[in-house]
Coordinates of C-alpha atoms in Angstrom, one line a residue:
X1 CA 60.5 72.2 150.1
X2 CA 57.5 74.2 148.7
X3 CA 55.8 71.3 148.2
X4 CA 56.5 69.5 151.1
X5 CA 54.7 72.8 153.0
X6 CA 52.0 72.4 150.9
X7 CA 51.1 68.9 151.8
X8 CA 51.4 69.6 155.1
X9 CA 49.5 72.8 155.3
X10 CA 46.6 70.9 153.7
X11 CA 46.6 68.2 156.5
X12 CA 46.7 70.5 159.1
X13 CA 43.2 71.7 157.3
X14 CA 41.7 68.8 156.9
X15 CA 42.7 67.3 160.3
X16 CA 41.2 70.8 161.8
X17 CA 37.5 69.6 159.6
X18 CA 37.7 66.2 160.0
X19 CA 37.9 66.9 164.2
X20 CA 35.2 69.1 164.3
X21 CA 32.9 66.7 162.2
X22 CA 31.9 63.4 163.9
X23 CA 34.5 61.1 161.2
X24 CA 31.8 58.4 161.5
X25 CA 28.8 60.9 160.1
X26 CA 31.2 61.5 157.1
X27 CA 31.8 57.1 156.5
X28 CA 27.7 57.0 156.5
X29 CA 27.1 59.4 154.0
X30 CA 29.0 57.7 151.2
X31 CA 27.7 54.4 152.5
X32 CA 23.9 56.0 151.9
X33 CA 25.0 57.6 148.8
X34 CA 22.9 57.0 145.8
X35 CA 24.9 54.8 143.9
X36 CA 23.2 55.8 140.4
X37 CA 24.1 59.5 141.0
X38 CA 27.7 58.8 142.1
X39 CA 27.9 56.4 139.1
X40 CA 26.9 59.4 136.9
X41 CA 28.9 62.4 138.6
X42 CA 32.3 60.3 138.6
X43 CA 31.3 59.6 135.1
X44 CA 31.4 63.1 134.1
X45 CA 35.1 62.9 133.9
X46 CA 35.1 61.2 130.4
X47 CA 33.3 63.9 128.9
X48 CA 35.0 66.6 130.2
X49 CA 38.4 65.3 128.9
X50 CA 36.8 64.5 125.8
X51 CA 36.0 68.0 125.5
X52 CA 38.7 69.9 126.7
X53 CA 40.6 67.5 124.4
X54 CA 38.6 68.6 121.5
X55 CA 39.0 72.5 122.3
X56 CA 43.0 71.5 122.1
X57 CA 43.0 70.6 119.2
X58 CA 40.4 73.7 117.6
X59 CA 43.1 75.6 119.4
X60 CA 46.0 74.6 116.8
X61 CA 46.4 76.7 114.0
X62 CA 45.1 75.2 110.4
X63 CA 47.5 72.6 108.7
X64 CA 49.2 71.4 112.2
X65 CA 48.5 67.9 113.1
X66 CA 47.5 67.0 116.8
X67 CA 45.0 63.9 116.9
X68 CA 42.4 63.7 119.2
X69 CA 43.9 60.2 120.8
X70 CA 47.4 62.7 121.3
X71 CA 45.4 65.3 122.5
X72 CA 43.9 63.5 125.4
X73 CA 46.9 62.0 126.1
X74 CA 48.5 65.8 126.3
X75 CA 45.0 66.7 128.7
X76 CA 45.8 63.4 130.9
X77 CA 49.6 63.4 131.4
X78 CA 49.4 66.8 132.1
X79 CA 46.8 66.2 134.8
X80 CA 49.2 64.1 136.5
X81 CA 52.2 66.9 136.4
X82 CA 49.4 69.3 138.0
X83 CA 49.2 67.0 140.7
X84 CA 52.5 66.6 141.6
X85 CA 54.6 69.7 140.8
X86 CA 54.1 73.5 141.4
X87 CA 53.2 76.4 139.0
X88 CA 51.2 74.5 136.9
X89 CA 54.3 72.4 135.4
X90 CA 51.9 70.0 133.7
X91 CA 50.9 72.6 131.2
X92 CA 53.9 74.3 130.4
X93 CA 55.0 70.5 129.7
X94 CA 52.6 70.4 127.5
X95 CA 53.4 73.5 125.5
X96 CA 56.8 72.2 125.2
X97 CA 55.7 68.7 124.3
X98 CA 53.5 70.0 121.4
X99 CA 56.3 72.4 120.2
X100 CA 59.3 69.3 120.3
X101 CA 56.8 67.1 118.2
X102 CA 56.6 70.1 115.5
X103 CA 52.4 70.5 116.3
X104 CA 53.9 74.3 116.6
X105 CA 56.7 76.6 116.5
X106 CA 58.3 79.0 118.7
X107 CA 56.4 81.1 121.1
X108 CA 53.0 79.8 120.2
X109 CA 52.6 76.4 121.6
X110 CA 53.0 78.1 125.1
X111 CA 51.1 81.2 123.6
X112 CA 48.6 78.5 123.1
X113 CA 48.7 77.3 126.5
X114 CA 48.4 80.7 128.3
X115 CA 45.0 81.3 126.0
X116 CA 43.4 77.9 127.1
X117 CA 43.9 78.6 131.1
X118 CA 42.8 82.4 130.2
X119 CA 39.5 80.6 128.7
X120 CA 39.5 78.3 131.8
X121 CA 40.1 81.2 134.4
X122 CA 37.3 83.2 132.5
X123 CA 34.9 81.1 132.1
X124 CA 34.5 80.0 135.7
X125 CA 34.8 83.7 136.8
X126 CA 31.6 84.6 134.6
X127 CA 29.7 81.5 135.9
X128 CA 30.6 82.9 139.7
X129 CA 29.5 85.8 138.8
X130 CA 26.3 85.0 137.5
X131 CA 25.7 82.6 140.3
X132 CA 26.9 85.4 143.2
X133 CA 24.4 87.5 141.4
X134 CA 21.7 85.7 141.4
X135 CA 22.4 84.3 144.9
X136 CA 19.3 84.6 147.6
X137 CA 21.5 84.9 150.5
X138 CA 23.6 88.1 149.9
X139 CA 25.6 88.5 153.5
X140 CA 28.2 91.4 152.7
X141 CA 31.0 88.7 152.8
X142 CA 29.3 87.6 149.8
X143 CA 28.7 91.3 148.7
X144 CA 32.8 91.8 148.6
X145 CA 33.5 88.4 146.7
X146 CA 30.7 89.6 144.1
X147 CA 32.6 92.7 143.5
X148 CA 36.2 91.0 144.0
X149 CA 35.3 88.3 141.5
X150 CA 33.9 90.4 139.2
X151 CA 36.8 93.0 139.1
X152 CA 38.4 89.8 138.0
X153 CA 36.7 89.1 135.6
X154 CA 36.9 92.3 134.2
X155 CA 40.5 92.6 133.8
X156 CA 40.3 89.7 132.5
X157 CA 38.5 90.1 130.2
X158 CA 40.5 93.7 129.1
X159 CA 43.9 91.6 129.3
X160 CA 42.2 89.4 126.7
X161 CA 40.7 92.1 124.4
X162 CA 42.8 95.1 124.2
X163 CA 46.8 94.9 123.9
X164 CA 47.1 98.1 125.1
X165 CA 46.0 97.5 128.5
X166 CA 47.9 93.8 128.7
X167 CA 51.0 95.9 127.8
X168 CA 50.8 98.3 130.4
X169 CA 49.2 96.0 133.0
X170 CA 52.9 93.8 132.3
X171 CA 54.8 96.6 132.8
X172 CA 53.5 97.8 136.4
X173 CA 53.5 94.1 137.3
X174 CA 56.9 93.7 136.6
X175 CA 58.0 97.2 138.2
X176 CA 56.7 95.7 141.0
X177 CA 57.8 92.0 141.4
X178 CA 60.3 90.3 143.0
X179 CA 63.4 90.4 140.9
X180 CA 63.1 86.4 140.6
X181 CA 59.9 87.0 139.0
X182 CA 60.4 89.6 136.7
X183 CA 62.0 87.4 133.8
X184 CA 58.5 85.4 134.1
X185 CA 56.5 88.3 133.6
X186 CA 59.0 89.1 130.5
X187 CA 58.7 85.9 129.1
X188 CA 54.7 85.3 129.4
X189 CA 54.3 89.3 128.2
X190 CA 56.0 88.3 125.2
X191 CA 53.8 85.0 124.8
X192 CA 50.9 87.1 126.0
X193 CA 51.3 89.5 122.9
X194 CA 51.7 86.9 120.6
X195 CA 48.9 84.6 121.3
X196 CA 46.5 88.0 121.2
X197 CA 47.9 88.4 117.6
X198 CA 47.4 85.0 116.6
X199 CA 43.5 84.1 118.1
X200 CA 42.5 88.0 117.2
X201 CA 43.2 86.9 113.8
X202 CA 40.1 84.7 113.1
X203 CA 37.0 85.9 115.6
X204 CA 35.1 83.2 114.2
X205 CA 37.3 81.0 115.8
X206 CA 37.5 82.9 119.1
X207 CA 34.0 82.9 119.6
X208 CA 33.7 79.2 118.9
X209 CA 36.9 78.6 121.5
X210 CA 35.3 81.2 123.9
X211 CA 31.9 79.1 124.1
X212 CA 33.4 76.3 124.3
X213 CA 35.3 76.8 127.4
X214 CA 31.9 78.6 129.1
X215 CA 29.9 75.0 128.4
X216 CA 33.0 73.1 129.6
X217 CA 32.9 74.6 132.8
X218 CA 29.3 74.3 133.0
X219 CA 29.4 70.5 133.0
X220 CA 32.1 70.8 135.7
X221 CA 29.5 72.7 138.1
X222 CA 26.6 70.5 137.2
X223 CA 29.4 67.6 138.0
X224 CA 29.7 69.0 141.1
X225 CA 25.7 69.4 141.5
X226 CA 25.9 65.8 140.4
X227 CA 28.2 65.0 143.4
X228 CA 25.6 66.6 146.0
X229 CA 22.9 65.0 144.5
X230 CA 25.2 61.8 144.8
X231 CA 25.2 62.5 148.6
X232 CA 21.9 62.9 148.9
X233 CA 21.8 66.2 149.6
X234 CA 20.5 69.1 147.7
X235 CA 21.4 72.7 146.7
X236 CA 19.4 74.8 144.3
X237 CA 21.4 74.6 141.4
X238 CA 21.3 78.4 140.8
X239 CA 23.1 79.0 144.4
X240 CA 25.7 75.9 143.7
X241 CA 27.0 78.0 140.2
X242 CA 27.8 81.1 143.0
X243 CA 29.3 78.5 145.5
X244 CA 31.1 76.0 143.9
X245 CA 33.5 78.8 141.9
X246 CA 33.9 80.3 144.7
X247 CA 35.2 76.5 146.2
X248 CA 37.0 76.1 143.5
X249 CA 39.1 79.5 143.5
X250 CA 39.6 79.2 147.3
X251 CA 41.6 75.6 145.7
X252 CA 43.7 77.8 143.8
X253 CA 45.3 79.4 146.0
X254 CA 49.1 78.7 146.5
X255 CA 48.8 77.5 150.0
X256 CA 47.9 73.8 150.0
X257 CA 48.7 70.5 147.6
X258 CA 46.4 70.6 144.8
X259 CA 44.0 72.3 146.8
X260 CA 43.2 69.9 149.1
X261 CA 42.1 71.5 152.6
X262 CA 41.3 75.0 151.2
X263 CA 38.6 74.2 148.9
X264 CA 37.0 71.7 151.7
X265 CA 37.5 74.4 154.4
X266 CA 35.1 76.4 151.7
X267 CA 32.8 74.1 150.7
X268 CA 32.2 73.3 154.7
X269 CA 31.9 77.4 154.8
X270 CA 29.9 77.8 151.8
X271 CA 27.4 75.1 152.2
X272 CA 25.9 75.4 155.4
X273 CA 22.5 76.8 154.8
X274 CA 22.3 73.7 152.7
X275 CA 23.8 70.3 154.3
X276 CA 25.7 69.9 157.2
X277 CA 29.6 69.3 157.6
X278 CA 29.9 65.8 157.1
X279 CA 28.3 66.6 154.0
X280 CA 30.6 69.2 152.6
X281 CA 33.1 67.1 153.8
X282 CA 32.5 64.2 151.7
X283 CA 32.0 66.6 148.8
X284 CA 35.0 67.6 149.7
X285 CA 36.6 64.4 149.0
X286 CA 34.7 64.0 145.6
X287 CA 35.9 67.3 144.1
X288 CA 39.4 66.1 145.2
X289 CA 37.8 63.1 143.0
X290 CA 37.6 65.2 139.9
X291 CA 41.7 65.9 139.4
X292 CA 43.0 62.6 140.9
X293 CA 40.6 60.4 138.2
X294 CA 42.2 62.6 135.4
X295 CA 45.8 62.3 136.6
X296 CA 45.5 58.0 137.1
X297 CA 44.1 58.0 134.0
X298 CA 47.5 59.9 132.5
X299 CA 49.6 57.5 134.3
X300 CA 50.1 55.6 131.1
X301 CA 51.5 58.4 129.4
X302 CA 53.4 59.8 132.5
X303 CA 57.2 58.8 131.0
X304 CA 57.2 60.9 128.4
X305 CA 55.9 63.3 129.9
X306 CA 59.1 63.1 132.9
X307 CA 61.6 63.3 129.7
X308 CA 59.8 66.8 128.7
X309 CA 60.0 68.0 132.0
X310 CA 64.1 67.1 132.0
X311 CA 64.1 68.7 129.0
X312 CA 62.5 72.0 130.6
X313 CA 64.6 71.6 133.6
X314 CA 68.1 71.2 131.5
X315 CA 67.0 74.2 129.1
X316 CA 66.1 76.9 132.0
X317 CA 69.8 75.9 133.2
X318 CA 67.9 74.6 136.7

């Protein structure tokens, strides 16, 4: 039922975008898109799962044995799962798949997991940051997210590096949850704790993760300077590292399906001192691009995948 809300909250968005832009406007600027640029920016999808895939498998502890070919494969049938089902159900899938093939035992393979979004979530906060900073055109709307991102970022960044504070930031969230949430927050404090143990170990090996998830994200905002460029529009690429994280975290919210409607309510928002509506709104449409190419390309793979759900389902007794 949660899903069905959330497919139709993000039409009711993007019918309330699409009527306030002239439809038409928005067919003509793919037609006069520069095909070289698009060709390029769609492109960009390869290499970012070629990389994430790669940071999967520098995630595994020494002696495990997860190939690269398995490891995309993971990355791409999990994209699909993102698509389609809430709470992120793609990647405890594959924390679960990885631990029923023996890569890892226990805990660890969703220990494992919880680190890589932690990178993820990180790493685009610190590239907001530095773009909100930077930013020419400081409003105080833009003023509050500064300081609002950045507190994230921040705790972030203590729920990474000190147990201490993870331990007692667990404990006052679960004080205060729902009740139905409270074994969640039991379960991933217990993960949390041991995947601080386990990457705290080797800080050659964080560092080397760490960077690698701060360049990943990178290429996803220049993809999505590519995309504008694509259109062509343009954007100082300095303002489009504040902007598009911002997008991007507006698509996070728990609101809409996949974030469509949210994130292309903000980029319309976001980039008017740069390109007009129909603009964002077919930029919309290509950042939409960049999780639906990942999940058809993980359709192959998506059986499997279903089984591990099942197996999820049958285990949690749901």
């Amino acid at each position: 039922m949660k899903r069905v809300i959330s497919i139709l909250v993000s039409l009711i968005i993007l019918v309330v975008i699409y009527t306030k832009i002239d439809f038409t406007r928005l067919i003509a600027v793919f037609q006069n898109c520069d095909r070289s640029w698009m060709a390029i920016s769609l492109g960009m999808v390869v290499p970012l799962t070629l990389f994430t895939s790669w940071r999967l498998q520098q995630l595994m502890p020494s002696g495990s044995r997860l190939g690269f070919l398995e490891a995309n494969r993971l990355i791409l049938a999990a994209s699909v799962l993102n698509m389609v089902l809430p709470s992120k159900m793609g990647d405890i899938a594959k924390a679960y798949f990885m631990k029923q093939r023996g890569h890892l035992g226990g805990t660890l393979s969703l220990s494992l997991v919880i680190f890589e979004k932690a990178c993820d979530m990180l790493s685009l906060l610190l590239w907001c940051v530095f773009g909100l900073l930077v930013y020419p055109q400081k409003t105080w709307l833009f003023w509050v997210m500064t300081v609002a991102v950045g507190v994230g970022l921040v705790m972030g960044v203590l729920l990474l590096a000190s147990k201490k504070f993870a331990y007692f930031f667990f404990l006052v969230a679960r004080k205060i949850a729902p009740k139905k949430l409270r074994l969640k927050l039991e379960t991933m404090q217990a993960s949390w704790g041991e995947m601080h143990d386990y990457f705290w170990r080797d800080r050659v090996q964080l560092i080397k993760i760490t960077g690698t998830s701060i360049f990943i994200w990178f290429l996803h905002l220049l993809q999505i300077w590519f995309f504008i460029l694509a259109l062509k529009a343009w954007t100082p690429f300095l303002a489009n590292l504040a902007l598009s994280p911002l997008a991007i975290l507006a698509g996070l919210l728990p609101l809409t399906f996949a974030g469509v409607g949210t994130r292309d309510a903000a980029l319309v928002l976001f980039y008017q001192p740069y390109f007009d509506g129909a603009t964002a709104a077919a930029l919309g449409v290509l950042c939409t691009s960049r999780y639906l190419l990942p999940a058809i390309g993980g359709l192959p793979f998506l059986g499997q995948f279903l089984a591990t759900v099942r197996g999820i389902k049958g285990e949690s007794g749901e």
